[in-house]
mmCIF file of C-alpha atoms in Angstrom:
data_model
loop_
_atom_site.group_PDB
_atom_site.id
_atom_site.type_symbol
_atom_site.label_atom_id
_atom_site.label_comp_id
_atom_site.label_asym_id
_atom_site.label_seq_id
_atom_site.Cartn_x
_atom_site.Cartn_y
_atom_site.Cartn_z
ATOM 1 C CA MET E 1 0.453 -35.317 -11.675
ATOM 2 C CA LYS E 2 -0.787 -31.968 -10.711
ATOM 3 C CA ILE E 3 -0.682 -31.033 -7.040
ATOM 4 C CA ILE E 4 -2.469 -27.687 -6.063
ATOM 5 C CA GLY E 5 -1.328 -26.404 -2.659
ATOM 6 C CA SER E 6 -4.186 -24.882 -0.491
ATOM 7 C CA SER E 7 -4.199 -22.749 2.752
ATOM 8 C CA SER E 8 -6.892 -21.115 4.705
ATOM 9 C CA ASN E 9 -7.157 -17.468 5.075
ATOM 10 C CA ILE E 10 -7.197 -16.455 8.863
ATOM 11 C CA ILE E 11 -10.024 -14.013 9.227
ATOM 12 C CA SER E 12 -9.584 -11.834 12.328
ATOM 13 C CA HIS E 13 -12.702 -10.693 14.067
ATOM 14 C CA LEU E 14 -10.776 -9.867 17.177
ATOM 15 C CA ILE E 15 -12.484 -6.616 17.998
ATOM 16 C CA ALA E 16 -15.988 -8.055 17.911
ATOM 17 C CA LEU E 17 -14.871 -11.033 20.057
ATOM 18 C CA THR E 18 -12.821 -9.131 22.556
ATOM 19 C CA LEU E 19 -15.256 -6.276 23.171
ATOM 20 C CA PHE E 20 -18.323 -8.577 22.957
ATOM 21 C CA HIS E 21 -20.053 -6.820 20.063
ATOM 22 C CA ALA E 22 -20.795 -10.039 18.036
ATOM 23 C CA LYS E 23 -24.424 -10.149 16.854
ATOM 24 C CA ARG E 24 -26.826 -13.001 17.148
ATOM 25 C CA ASP E 25 -30.383 -13.128 15.921
ATOM 26 C CA LEU E 26 -31.185 -16.357 14.025
ATOM 27 C CA THR E 27 -32.151 -19.508 16.105
ATOM 28 C CA THR E 28 -30.266 -22.654 14.904
ATOM 29 C CA ASN E 29 -31.725 -24.848 17.399
ATOM 30 C CA SER E 30 -33.987 -24.286 20.587
ATOM 31 C CA ASN E 31 -31.343 -23.185 22.968
ATOM 32 C CA MET E 32 -28.628 -21.553 20.819
ATOM 33 C CA LYS E 33 -28.586 -18.415 18.719
ATOM 34 C CA ILE E 34 -26.214 -17.365 16.035
ATOM 35 C CA ARG E 35 -26.395 -15.005 13.024
ATOM 36 C CA ILE E 36 -25.662 -17.524 10.226
ATOM 37 C CA ALA E 37 -24.645 -14.626 7.953
ATOM 38 C CA SER E 38 -21.760 -13.853 10.277
ATOM 39 C CA PHE E 39 -19.927 -16.990 9.524
ATOM 40 C CA ILE E 40 -20.980 -18.030 6.076
ATOM 41 C CA PRO E 41 -18.635 -15.366 4.515
ATOM 42 C CA LEU E 42 -15.689 -16.822 6.518
ATOM 43 C CA LEU E 43 -16.403 -20.330 4.839
ATOM 44 C CA ALA E 44 -16.448 -18.832 1.384
ATOM 45 C CA ALA E 45 -13.380 -16.640 2.024
ATOM 46 C CA ARG E 46 -11.198 -19.593 2.867
ATOM 47 C CA THR E 47 -10.789 -20.656 -0.725
ATOM 48 C CA THR E 48 -7.321 -20.109 -2.245
ATOM 49 C CA HIS E 49 -6.475 -17.876 -5.171
ATOM 50 C CA ALA E 50 -5.127 -20.962 -7.058
ATOM 51 C CA LEU E 51 -8.391 -22.773 -6.475
ATOM 52 C CA THR E 52 -10.530 -19.934 -7.445
ATOM 53 C CA THR E 53 -8.688 -19.285 -10.622
ATOM 54 C CA ALA E 54 -8.772 -23.107 -11.633
ATOM 55 C CA THR E 55 -12.586 -23.271 -11.107
ATOM 56 C CA THR E 56 -13.766 -19.923 -12.577
ATOM 57 C CA ASN E 57 -11.931 -19.429 -15.899
ATOM 58 C CA ALA E 58 -10.568 -21.528 -18.822
ATOM 59 C CA ASN E 59 -8.227 -23.445 -16.461
ATOM 60 C CA ARG E 60 -11.123 -25.411 -15.010
ATOM 61 C CA ALA E 61 -10.232 -27.951 -17.685
ATOM 62 C CA ALA E 62 -7.293 -28.897 -15.368
ATOM 63 C CA PHE E 63 -9.904 -30.768 -13.275
ATOM 64 C CA LEU E 64 -10.877 -32.888 -16.118
ATOM 65 C CA ARG E 65 -9.060 -35.865 -17.502
ATOM 66 C CA THR E 66 -8.981 -34.655 -21.223
ATOM 67 C CA SER E 67 -10.640 -31.759 -23.123
ATOM 68 C CA GLN E 68 -12.257 -34.439 -25.378
ATOM 69 C CA GLN E 69 -13.928 -36.220 -22.552
ATOM 70 C CA ARG E 70 -15.029 -32.912 -20.970
ATOM 71 C CA ALA E 71 -16.089 -30.958 -24.079
ATOM 72 C CA PHE E 72 -18.906 -29.486 -22.159
ATOM 73 C CA ALA E 73 -16.524 -27.688 -19.742
ATOM 74 C CA SER E 74 -15.452 -25.110 -22.219
ATOM 75 C CA THR E 75 -19.012 -23.738 -22.357
ATOM 76 C CA ALA E 76 -19.650 -23.776 -18.535
ATOM 77 C CA THR E 77 -19.924 -20.161 -17.276
ATOM 78 C CA THR E 78 -21.129 -20.649 -13.737
ATOM 79 C CA THR E 79 -19.884 -22.625 -10.758
ATOM 80 C CA THR E 80 -23.259 -23.725 -9.906
ATOM 81 C CA THR E 81 -24.987 -26.886 -11.194
ATOM 82 C CA THR E 82 -27.509 -29.493 -10.109
ATOM 83 C CA THR E 83 -26.772 -32.968 -9.209
ATOM 84 C CA THR E 84 -28.871 -34.168 -12.341
ATOM 85 C CA GLN E 85 -26.640 -31.995 -14.533
ATOM 86 C CA ARG E 86 -23.497 -33.384 -13.048
ATOM 87 C CA SER E 87 -24.812 -36.950 -13.533
ATOM 88 C CA MET E 88 -25.612 -36.340 -17.166
ATOM 89 C CA SER E 89 -22.388 -34.648 -18.126
ATOM 90 C CA SER E 90 -20.047 -37.020 -16.306
ATOM 91 C CA SER E 91 -21.626 -40.470 -16.819
ATOM 92 C CA ALA E 92 -19.718 -41.223 -19.887
ATOM 93 C CA SER E 93 -16.410 -40.202 -18.307
ATOM 94 C CA GLU E 94 -17.002 -42.055 -15.013
ATOM 95 C CA SER E 95 -17.785 -45.314 -17.004
ATOM 96 C CA GLU E 96 -14.171 -45.089 -18.405
ATOM 97 C CA LEU E 97 -12.612 -44.927 -14.920
ATOM 98 C CA GLY E 98 -12.204 -47.901 -12.460
ATOM 99 C CA GLU E 99 -13.678 -48.045 -9.002
ATOM 100 C CA ASP E 100 -10.609 -46.569 -7.445
ATOM 101 C CA GLU E 101 -9.806 -44.124 -10.182
ATOM 102 C CA TYR E 102 -10.760 -40.479 -10.021
ATOM 103 C CA ASP E 103 -10.368 -37.167 -11.903
ATOM 104 C CA PHE E 104 -9.757 -35.395 -8.555
ATOM 105 C CA VAL E 105 -8.718 -36.452 -5.151
ATOM 106 C CA VAL E 106 -8.942 -33.947 -2.347
ATOM 107 C CA ILE E 107 -6.981 -34.691 0.806
ATOM 108 C CA GLY E 108 -8.621 -32.766 3.633
ATOM 109 C CA GLY E 109 -12.235 -31.693 4.255
ATOM 110 C CA GLY E 110 -11.842 -28.175 5.465
ATOM 111 C CA SER E 111 -13.124 -25.009 3.728
ATOM 112 C CA GLY E 112 -10.711 -25.194 0.848
ATOM 113 C CA GLY E 113 -11.109 -28.863 0.288
ATOM 114 C CA VAL E 114 -14.903 -28.795 0.490
ATOM 115 C CA ARG E 115 -15.450 -26.053 -1.996
ATOM 116 C CA ALA E 116 -12.593 -27.514 -4.413
ATOM 117 C CA SER E 117 -14.424 -30.806 -4.424
ATOM 118 C CA ARG E 118 -17.897 -29.373 -4.822
ATOM 119 C CA ILE E 119 -17.000 -27.058 -7.558
ATOM 120 C CA ALA E 120 -14.979 -29.741 -9.457
ATOM 121 C CA SER E 121 -17.814 -32.276 -9.232
ATOM 122 C CA GLY E 122 -20.309 -29.741 -10.202
ATOM 123 C CA HIS E 123 -18.357 -29.530 -13.668
ATOM 124 C CA GLY E 124 -18.414 -33.215 -14.073
ATOM 125 C CA ALA E 125 -15.268 -34.416 -12.557
ATOM 126 C CA LYS E 126 -15.304 -37.811 -10.606
ATOM 127 C CA VAL E 127 -14.207 -36.539 -7.123
ATOM 128 C CA VAL E 128 -13.419 -38.151 -3.733
ATOM 129 C CA LEU E 129 -12.711 -36.184 -0.586
ATOM 130 C CA LEU E 130 -10.554 -37.688 2.156
ATOM 131 C CA GLU E 131 -11.143 -36.669 5.787
ATOM 132 C CA GLY E 132 -9.503 -38.258 8.797
ATOM 133 C CA GLN E 133 -12.677 -38.493 10.892
ATOM 134 C CA LEU E 134 -16.363 -37.676 10.111
ATOM 135 C CA LYS E 135 -17.298 -37.016 13.618
ATOM 136 C CA HIS E 136 -15.911 -33.878 15.433
ATOM 137 C CA GLY E 137 -14.126 -34.400 18.822
ATOM 138 C CA ALA E 138 -10.980 -36.186 20.008
ATOM 139 C CA PRO E 139 -8.563 -37.343 18.682
ATOM 140 C CA ASN E 140 -8.370 -35.422 15.609
ATOM 141 C CA TYR E 141 -11.136 -32.811 16.662
ATOM 142 C CA SER E 142 -11.803 -31.496 13.177
ATOM 143 C CA ALA E 143 -14.242 -33.197 10.762
ATOM 144 C CA ILE E 144 -15.968 -32.139 7.542
ATOM 145 C CA GLY E 145 -16.005 -28.386 7.576
ATOM 146 C CA GLY E 146 -12.484 -28.033 9.050
ATOM 147 C CA THR E 147 -11.210 -25.768 11.775
ATOM 148 C CA CYS E 148 -13.794 -23.029 11.303
ATOM 149 C CA VAL E 149 -16.830 -25.314 11.694
ATOM 150 C CA ASN E 150 -15.509 -27.665 14.419
ATOM 151 C CA VAL E 151 -12.849 -26.058 16.581
ATOM 152 C CA GLY E 152 -12.781 -22.362 15.353
ATOM 153 C CA CYS E 153 -15.142 -19.683 14.292
ATOM 154 C CA VAL E 154 -18.409 -21.396 14.974
ATOM 155 C CA PRO E 155 -17.927 -22.870 18.474
ATOM 156 C CA LYS E 156 -15.881 -19.984 19.505
ATOM 157 C CA LYS E 157 -18.691 -17.555 18.601
ATOM 158 C CA LEU E 158 -21.251 -19.553 20.448
ATOM 159 C CA MET E 159 -18.942 -19.228 23.473
ATOM 160 C CA VAL E 160 -18.619 -15.544 22.969
ATOM 161 C CA PHE E 161 -22.539 -15.276 22.920
ATOM 162 C CA ALA E 162 -22.736 -17.256 26.123
ATOM 163 C CA GLY E 163 -20.067 -15.017 27.792
ATOM 164 C CA ARG E 164 -21.980 -11.763 26.877
ATOM 165 C CA TYR E 165 -24.985 -12.472 28.826
ATOM 166 C CA PRO E 166 -23.709 -11.401 32.394
ATOM 167 C CA ALA E 167 -22.668 -8.056 31.081
ATOM 168 C CA GLU E 168 -26.001 -7.570 29.149
ATOM 169 C CA ILE E 169 -28.017 -8.376 32.135
ATOM 170 C CA GLY E 170 -25.792 -6.205 34.272
ATOM 171 C CA GLU E 171 -27.073 -3.303 31.997
ATOM 172 C CA ALA E 172 -30.750 -4.359 32.367
ATOM 173 C CA ALA E 173 -31.451 -2.196 35.423
ATOM 174 C CA GLY E 174 -30.566 1.003 33.566
ATOM 175 C CA TYR E 175 -33.486 0.194 31.143
ATOM 176 C CA GLY E 176 -35.917 -0.372 33.839
ATOM 177 C CA TRP E 177 -35.725 -4.238 34.358
ATOM 178 C CA GLU E 178 -35.532 -4.743 38.125
ATOM 179 C CA ASN E 179 -33.957 -7.780 40.004
ATOM 180 C CA ALA E 180 -32.389 -9.134 36.768
ATOM 181 C CA SER E 181 -29.503 -11.498 37.526
ATOM 182 C CA PRO E 182 -27.307 -13.696 35.228
ATOM 183 C CA GLY E 183 -28.106 -16.982 37.207
ATOM 184 C CA ASN E 184 -25.548 -19.842 36.961
ATOM 185 C CA PHE E 185 -23.698 -20.877 33.905
ATOM 186 C CA ASN E 186 -23.844 -24.650 33.255
ATOM 187 C CA TRP E 187 -20.808 -25.611 31.310
ATOM 188 C CA LYS E 188 -22.067 -29.312 30.557
ATOM 189 C CA THR E 189 -25.294 -28.048 29.261
ATOM 190 C CA PHE E 190 -23.649 -25.370 27.016
ATOM 191 C CA MET E 191 -21.204 -28.033 25.605
ATOM 192 C CA GLU E 192 -24.112 -30.401 24.869
ATOM 193 C CA TYR E 193 -25.915 -27.699 22.771
ATOM 194 C CA LYS E 194 -22.538 -26.710 21.238
ATOM 195 C CA ASP E 195 -21.813 -30.325 20.210
ATOM 196 C CA ALA E 196 -25.338 -30.712 18.610
ATOM 197 C CA GLU E 197 -24.842 -27.469 16.640
ATOM 198 C CA ILE E 198 -21.521 -28.571 15.255
ATOM 199 C CA THR E 199 -22.943 -32.129 14.358
ATOM 200 C CA ARG E 200 -25.850 -30.485 12.532
ATOM 201 C CA LEU E 201 -23.315 -28.463 10.398
ATOM 202 C CA ASN E 202 -21.270 -31.535 9.761
ATOM 203 C CA ASN E 203 -24.238 -33.242 8.397
ATOM 204 C CA VAL E 204 -25.143 -30.212 6.335
ATOM 205 C CA TYR E 205 -21.788 -30.320 4.647
ATOM 206 C CA SER E 206 -21.724 -34.146 4.160
ATOM 207 C CA LYS E 207 -25.414 -34.500 2.950
ATOM 208 C CA PHE E 208 -26.315 -31.369 1.232
ATOM 209 C CA VAL E 209 -23.083 -29.352 0.374
ATOM 210 C CA LEU E 210 -21.076 -32.470 -0.820
ATOM 211 C CA GLY E 211 -23.621 -35.196 -1.280
ATOM 212 C CA ASN E 212 -25.953 -33.087 -3.468
ATOM 213 C CA ALA E 213 -22.960 -32.073 -5.594
ATOM 214 C CA GLY E 214 -22.065 -35.744 -6.064
ATOM 215 C CA VAL E 215 -18.747 -35.887 -4.156
ATOM 216 C CA GLU E 216 -17.771 -39.154 -2.681
ATOM 217 C CA ILE E 217 -16.502 -38.836 0.967
ATOM 218 C CA MET E 218 -14.004 -41.392 2.365
ATOM 219 C CA GLU E 219 -13.088 -41.554 6.020
ATOM 220 C CA GLY E 220 -9.322 -41.832 6.120
ATOM 221 C CA PHE E 221 -6.005 -40.258 5.909
ATOM 222 C CA GLY E 222 -4.347 -39.872 2.421
ATOM 223 C CA LYS E 223 -0.637 -39.698 1.466
ATOM 224 C CA LEU E 224 1.096 -39.449 -1.888
ATOM 225 C CA ASN E 225 2.496 -42.779 -3.030
ATOM 226 C CA GLY E 226 4.035 -42.407 -6.452
ATOM 227 C CA LYS E 227 2.943 -40.685 -9.653
ATOM 228 C CA ASP E 228 -0.874 -40.096 -9.693
ATOM 229 C CA SER E 229 -1.365 -42.289 -6.671
ATOM 230 C CA VAL E 230 -2.694 -41.700 -3.065
ATOM 231 C CA GLU E 231 -2.638 -44.243 -0.398
ATOM 232 C CA VAL E 232 -5.514 -44.033 2.035
ATOM 233 C CA SER E 233 -5.457 -45.302 5.558
ATOM 234 C CA LEU E 234 -9.171 -46.057 6.234
ATOM 235 C CA ALA E 235 -10.833 -45.630 9.572
ATOM 236 C CA ASP E 236 -11.356 -49.412 9.772
ATOM 237 C CA GLY E 237 -7.648 -50.073 9.714
ATOM 238 C CA SER E 238 -7.447 -51.076 6.196
ATOM 239 C CA THR E 239 -5.613 -49.276 3.181
ATOM 240 C CA LYS E 240 -6.424 -48.743 -0.333
ATOM 241 C CA THR E 241 -4.701 -46.943 -3.227
ATOM 242 C CA LEU E 242 -6.453 -44.262 -5.259
ATOM 243 C CA LYS E 243 -5.482 -43.072 -8.808
ATOM 244 C CA ALA E 244 -5.977 -39.518 -9.955
ATOM 245 C CA LYS E 245 -4.325 -37.048 -12.376
ATOM 246 C CA ASN E 246 -5.282 -34.230 -10.150
ATOM 247 C CA ILE E 247 -4.604 -34.243 -6.349
ATOM 248 C CA LEU E 248 -5.297 -31.303 -3.937
ATOM 249 C CA ILE E 249 -3.507 -31.192 -0.527
ATOM 250 C CA ALA E 250 -5.738 -29.163 1.779
ATOM 251 C CA VAL E 251 -4.866 -30.527 5.159
ATOM 252 C CA GLY E 252 -4.832 -27.512 7.419
ATOM 253 C CA GLY E 253 -2.689 -27.122 10.402
ATOM 254 C CA TRP E 254 -2.248 -28.178 14.017
ATOM 255 C CA PRO E 255 -1.705 -26.106 17.118
ATOM 256 C CA TYR E 256 1.958 -25.890 18.228
ATOM 257 C CA LYS E 257 2.986 -26.929 21.675
ATOM 258 C CA PRO E 258 6.556 -25.997 22.631
ATOM 259 C CA ASP E 259 8.896 -28.673 24.022
ATOM 260 C CA ILE E 260 9.231 -27.577 27.608
ATOM 261 C CA PRO E 261 8.779 -29.057 31.050
ATOM 262 C CA GLY E 262 5.110 -29.551 32.080
ATOM 263 C CA ILE E 263 3.670 -28.987 28.614
ATOM 264 C CA GLU E 264 1.780 -32.202 29.069
ATOM 265 C CA HIS E 265 -0.527 -30.136 31.450
ATOM 266 C CA ALA E 266 -1.201 -27.595 28.753
ATOM 267 C CA ILE E 267 -4.118 -27.599 26.297
ATOM 268 C CA THR E 268 -4.668 -25.920 22.944
ATOM 269 C CA SER E 269 -7.652 -24.341 21.040
ATOM 270 C CA ASN E 270 -8.617 -27.761 20.166
ATOM 271 C CA GLU E 271 -9.144 -29.213 23.632
ATOM 272 C CA ILE E 272 -10.718 -26.271 25.278
ATOM 273 C CA PHE E 273 -14.019 -26.955 23.225
ATOM 274 C CA TYR E 274 -14.169 -30.527 24.754
ATOM 275 C CA LEU E 275 -13.356 -29.811 28.379
ATOM 276 C CA GLU E 276 -15.674 -31.756 30.629
ATOM 277 C CA GLU E 277 -15.713 -29.122 33.328
ATOM 278 C CA GLN E 278 -15.143 -25.427 33.186
ATOM 279 C CA PRO E 279 -11.825 -24.442 34.522
ATOM 280 C CA LYS E 280 -12.082 -22.284 37.633
ATOM 281 C CA ARG E 281 -8.675 -20.796 36.769
ATOM 282 C CA ILE E 282 -6.857 -20.469 33.403
ATOM 283 C CA VAL E 283 -3.801 -18.917 31.987
ATOM 284 C CA CYS E 284 -3.780 -17.902 28.295
ATOM 285 C CA VAL E 285 0.003 -17.927 27.021
ATOM 286 C CA GLY E 286 0.463 -15.689 24.155
ATOM 287 C CA GLY E 287 -0.110 -12.204 22.764
ATOM 288 C CA GLY E 288 -1.981 -13.234 19.467
ATOM 289 C CA PHE E 289 -5.640 -12.715 18.740
ATOM 290 C CA ILE E 290 -6.594 -16.354 19.620
ATOM 291 C CA ALA E 291 -5.099 -15.895 23.057
ATOM 292 C CA LEU E 292 -7.018 -12.669 23.615
ATOM 293 C CA GLU E 293 -10.290 -14.319 22.279
ATOM 294 C CA PHE E 294 -10.273 -17.241 24.727
ATOM 295 C CA ALA E 295 -9.090 -14.899 27.606
ATOM 296 C CA SER E 296 -12.073 -12.740 26.985
ATOM 297 C CA ILE E 297 -14.488 -15.636 26.481
ATOM 298 C CA MET E 298 -13.435 -17.514 29.772
ATOM 299 C CA ASP E 299 -13.568 -14.218 31.705
ATOM 300 C CA GLY E 300 -17.045 -13.739 30.426
ATOM 301 C CA LEU E 301 -18.092 -17.177 31.525
ATOM 302 C CA GLY E 302 -16.693 -16.575 34.957
ATOM 303 C CA SER E 303 -13.248 -18.105 35.026
ATOM 304 C CA ASP E 304 -10.408 -16.512 36.760
ATOM 305 C CA VAL E 305 -8.138 -15.598 33.783
ATOM 306 C CA THR E 306 -4.574 -14.503 33.459
ATOM 307 C CA LEU E 307 -3.219 -13.466 30.029
ATOM 308 C CA MET E 308 0.649 -13.633 29.722
ATOM 309 C CA TYR E 309 2.610 -12.231 26.782
ATOM 310 C CA ARG E 310 6.200 -11.514 26.194
ATOM 311 C CA GLN E 311 6.183 -7.865 24.925
ATOM 312 C CA ASP E 312 5.053 -4.804 26.390
ATOM 313 C CA LEU E 313 1.723 -4.971 24.560
ATOM 314 C CA PHE E 314 -0.058 -7.749 22.933
ATOM 315 C CA LEU E 315 -1.011 -8.118 19.131
ATOM 316 C CA ARG E 316 2.514 -7.387 17.864
ATOM 317 C CA GLY E 317 2.073 -6.241 14.145
ATOM 318 C CA PHE E 318 -1.414 -4.871 14.578
ATOM 319 C CA ASP E 319 -2.447 -1.274 14.408
ATOM 320 C CA MET E 320 -1.113 0.481 17.441
ATOM 321 C CA ASP E 321 -4.288 2.421 18.175
ATOM 322 C CA MET E 322 -6.397 -0.701 18.100
ATOM 323 C CA ARG E 323 -3.809 -2.615 20.394
ATOM 324 C CA THR E 324 -4.038 0.332 22.881
ATOM 325 C CA HIS E 325 -7.785 0.680 22.775
ATOM 326 C CA LEU E 326 -8.168 -3.119 23.406
ATOM 327 C CA LYS E 327 -5.989 -3.068 26.377
ATOM 328 C CA GLU E 328 -7.791 -0.030 27.852
ATOM 329 C CA GLU E 329 -11.236 -1.872 27.353
ATOM 330 C CA MET E 330 -9.918 -5.063 28.787
ATOM 331 C CA GLU E 331 -8.653 -3.249 31.905
ATOM 332 C CA ARG E 332 -11.881 -1.203 32.237
ATOM 333 C CA ASN E 333 -14.445 -3.998 31.426
ATOM 334 C CA THR E 334 -12.938 -7.389 32.275
ATOM 335 C CA ASP E 335 -11.389 -9.081 35.351
ATOM 336 C CA ILE E 336 -8.516 -10.458 33.275
ATOM 337 C CA ASP E 337 -5.076 -10.291 34.938
ATOM 338 C CA LEU E 338 -2.802 -8.831 32.232
ATOM 339 C CA GLN E 339 0.859 -9.792 32.597
#
């Protein structure tokens, strides 16, 4: 049994988020704008080196049951193929596999898992991808597309764009626009449109990115259960066992909450995207870039924000000039209480 470990690269776009210089031009629905090109590279970048190697050179044969059954693989020179090509090249092999037997089982439908399954299927492997839930939101929050699409880059950028408008409108008078005002921010309306956009992206991944590649999607949690075996706890409460020579574990991570008194009153970067009401006051604990991002976002949306960190300056390990500049900008251009 071959198990290929996978982890997602953390792409830091802190400066754009903190200083509110993110760009948006392309309309994705009638009420929300986002430059698609700004996050597509992030999706592509979250593929691991091991995965890239396995799918772009002679080692791609590792995704196939045997070289004899997959003789076409040695001549494949690209990682793009149509569903028709995939069906023609894999029909003979799949006929030899049972209903619950696969060439490749992928546990986790994030960026790494999606790409791994799509590329492998494109080269003729019979592939199934396991994801705990197919609709974003509680209790697991993530769905097809992983953290970036559901509770990371994409919804966070939409919140950044929303938080920029008051500052932009405040500059309007200097360009001749009289009596311009930001109006009132409606948290519930924003959340409705945000949820609609995330649902749209989930469907794009499921129906087009994976569906057109011939990848089977199974809603459930997978765990290793002996050699070449994965036990799946399905969403309907039943279980089934899948057999595969190749298994990819791409389950991602989960926010850490320390075991301290009162922790039950705290939320993480998962829950903030699904709050029913905008918090009037919020404390962001931590000096990392995610804490700074959300502090800046909530300040831009009008909440009273306090940012607390242990050291003299946040972003330990980052470039000192950048850290100092960001603090100066936050003191000058925001109402965040830095502690």
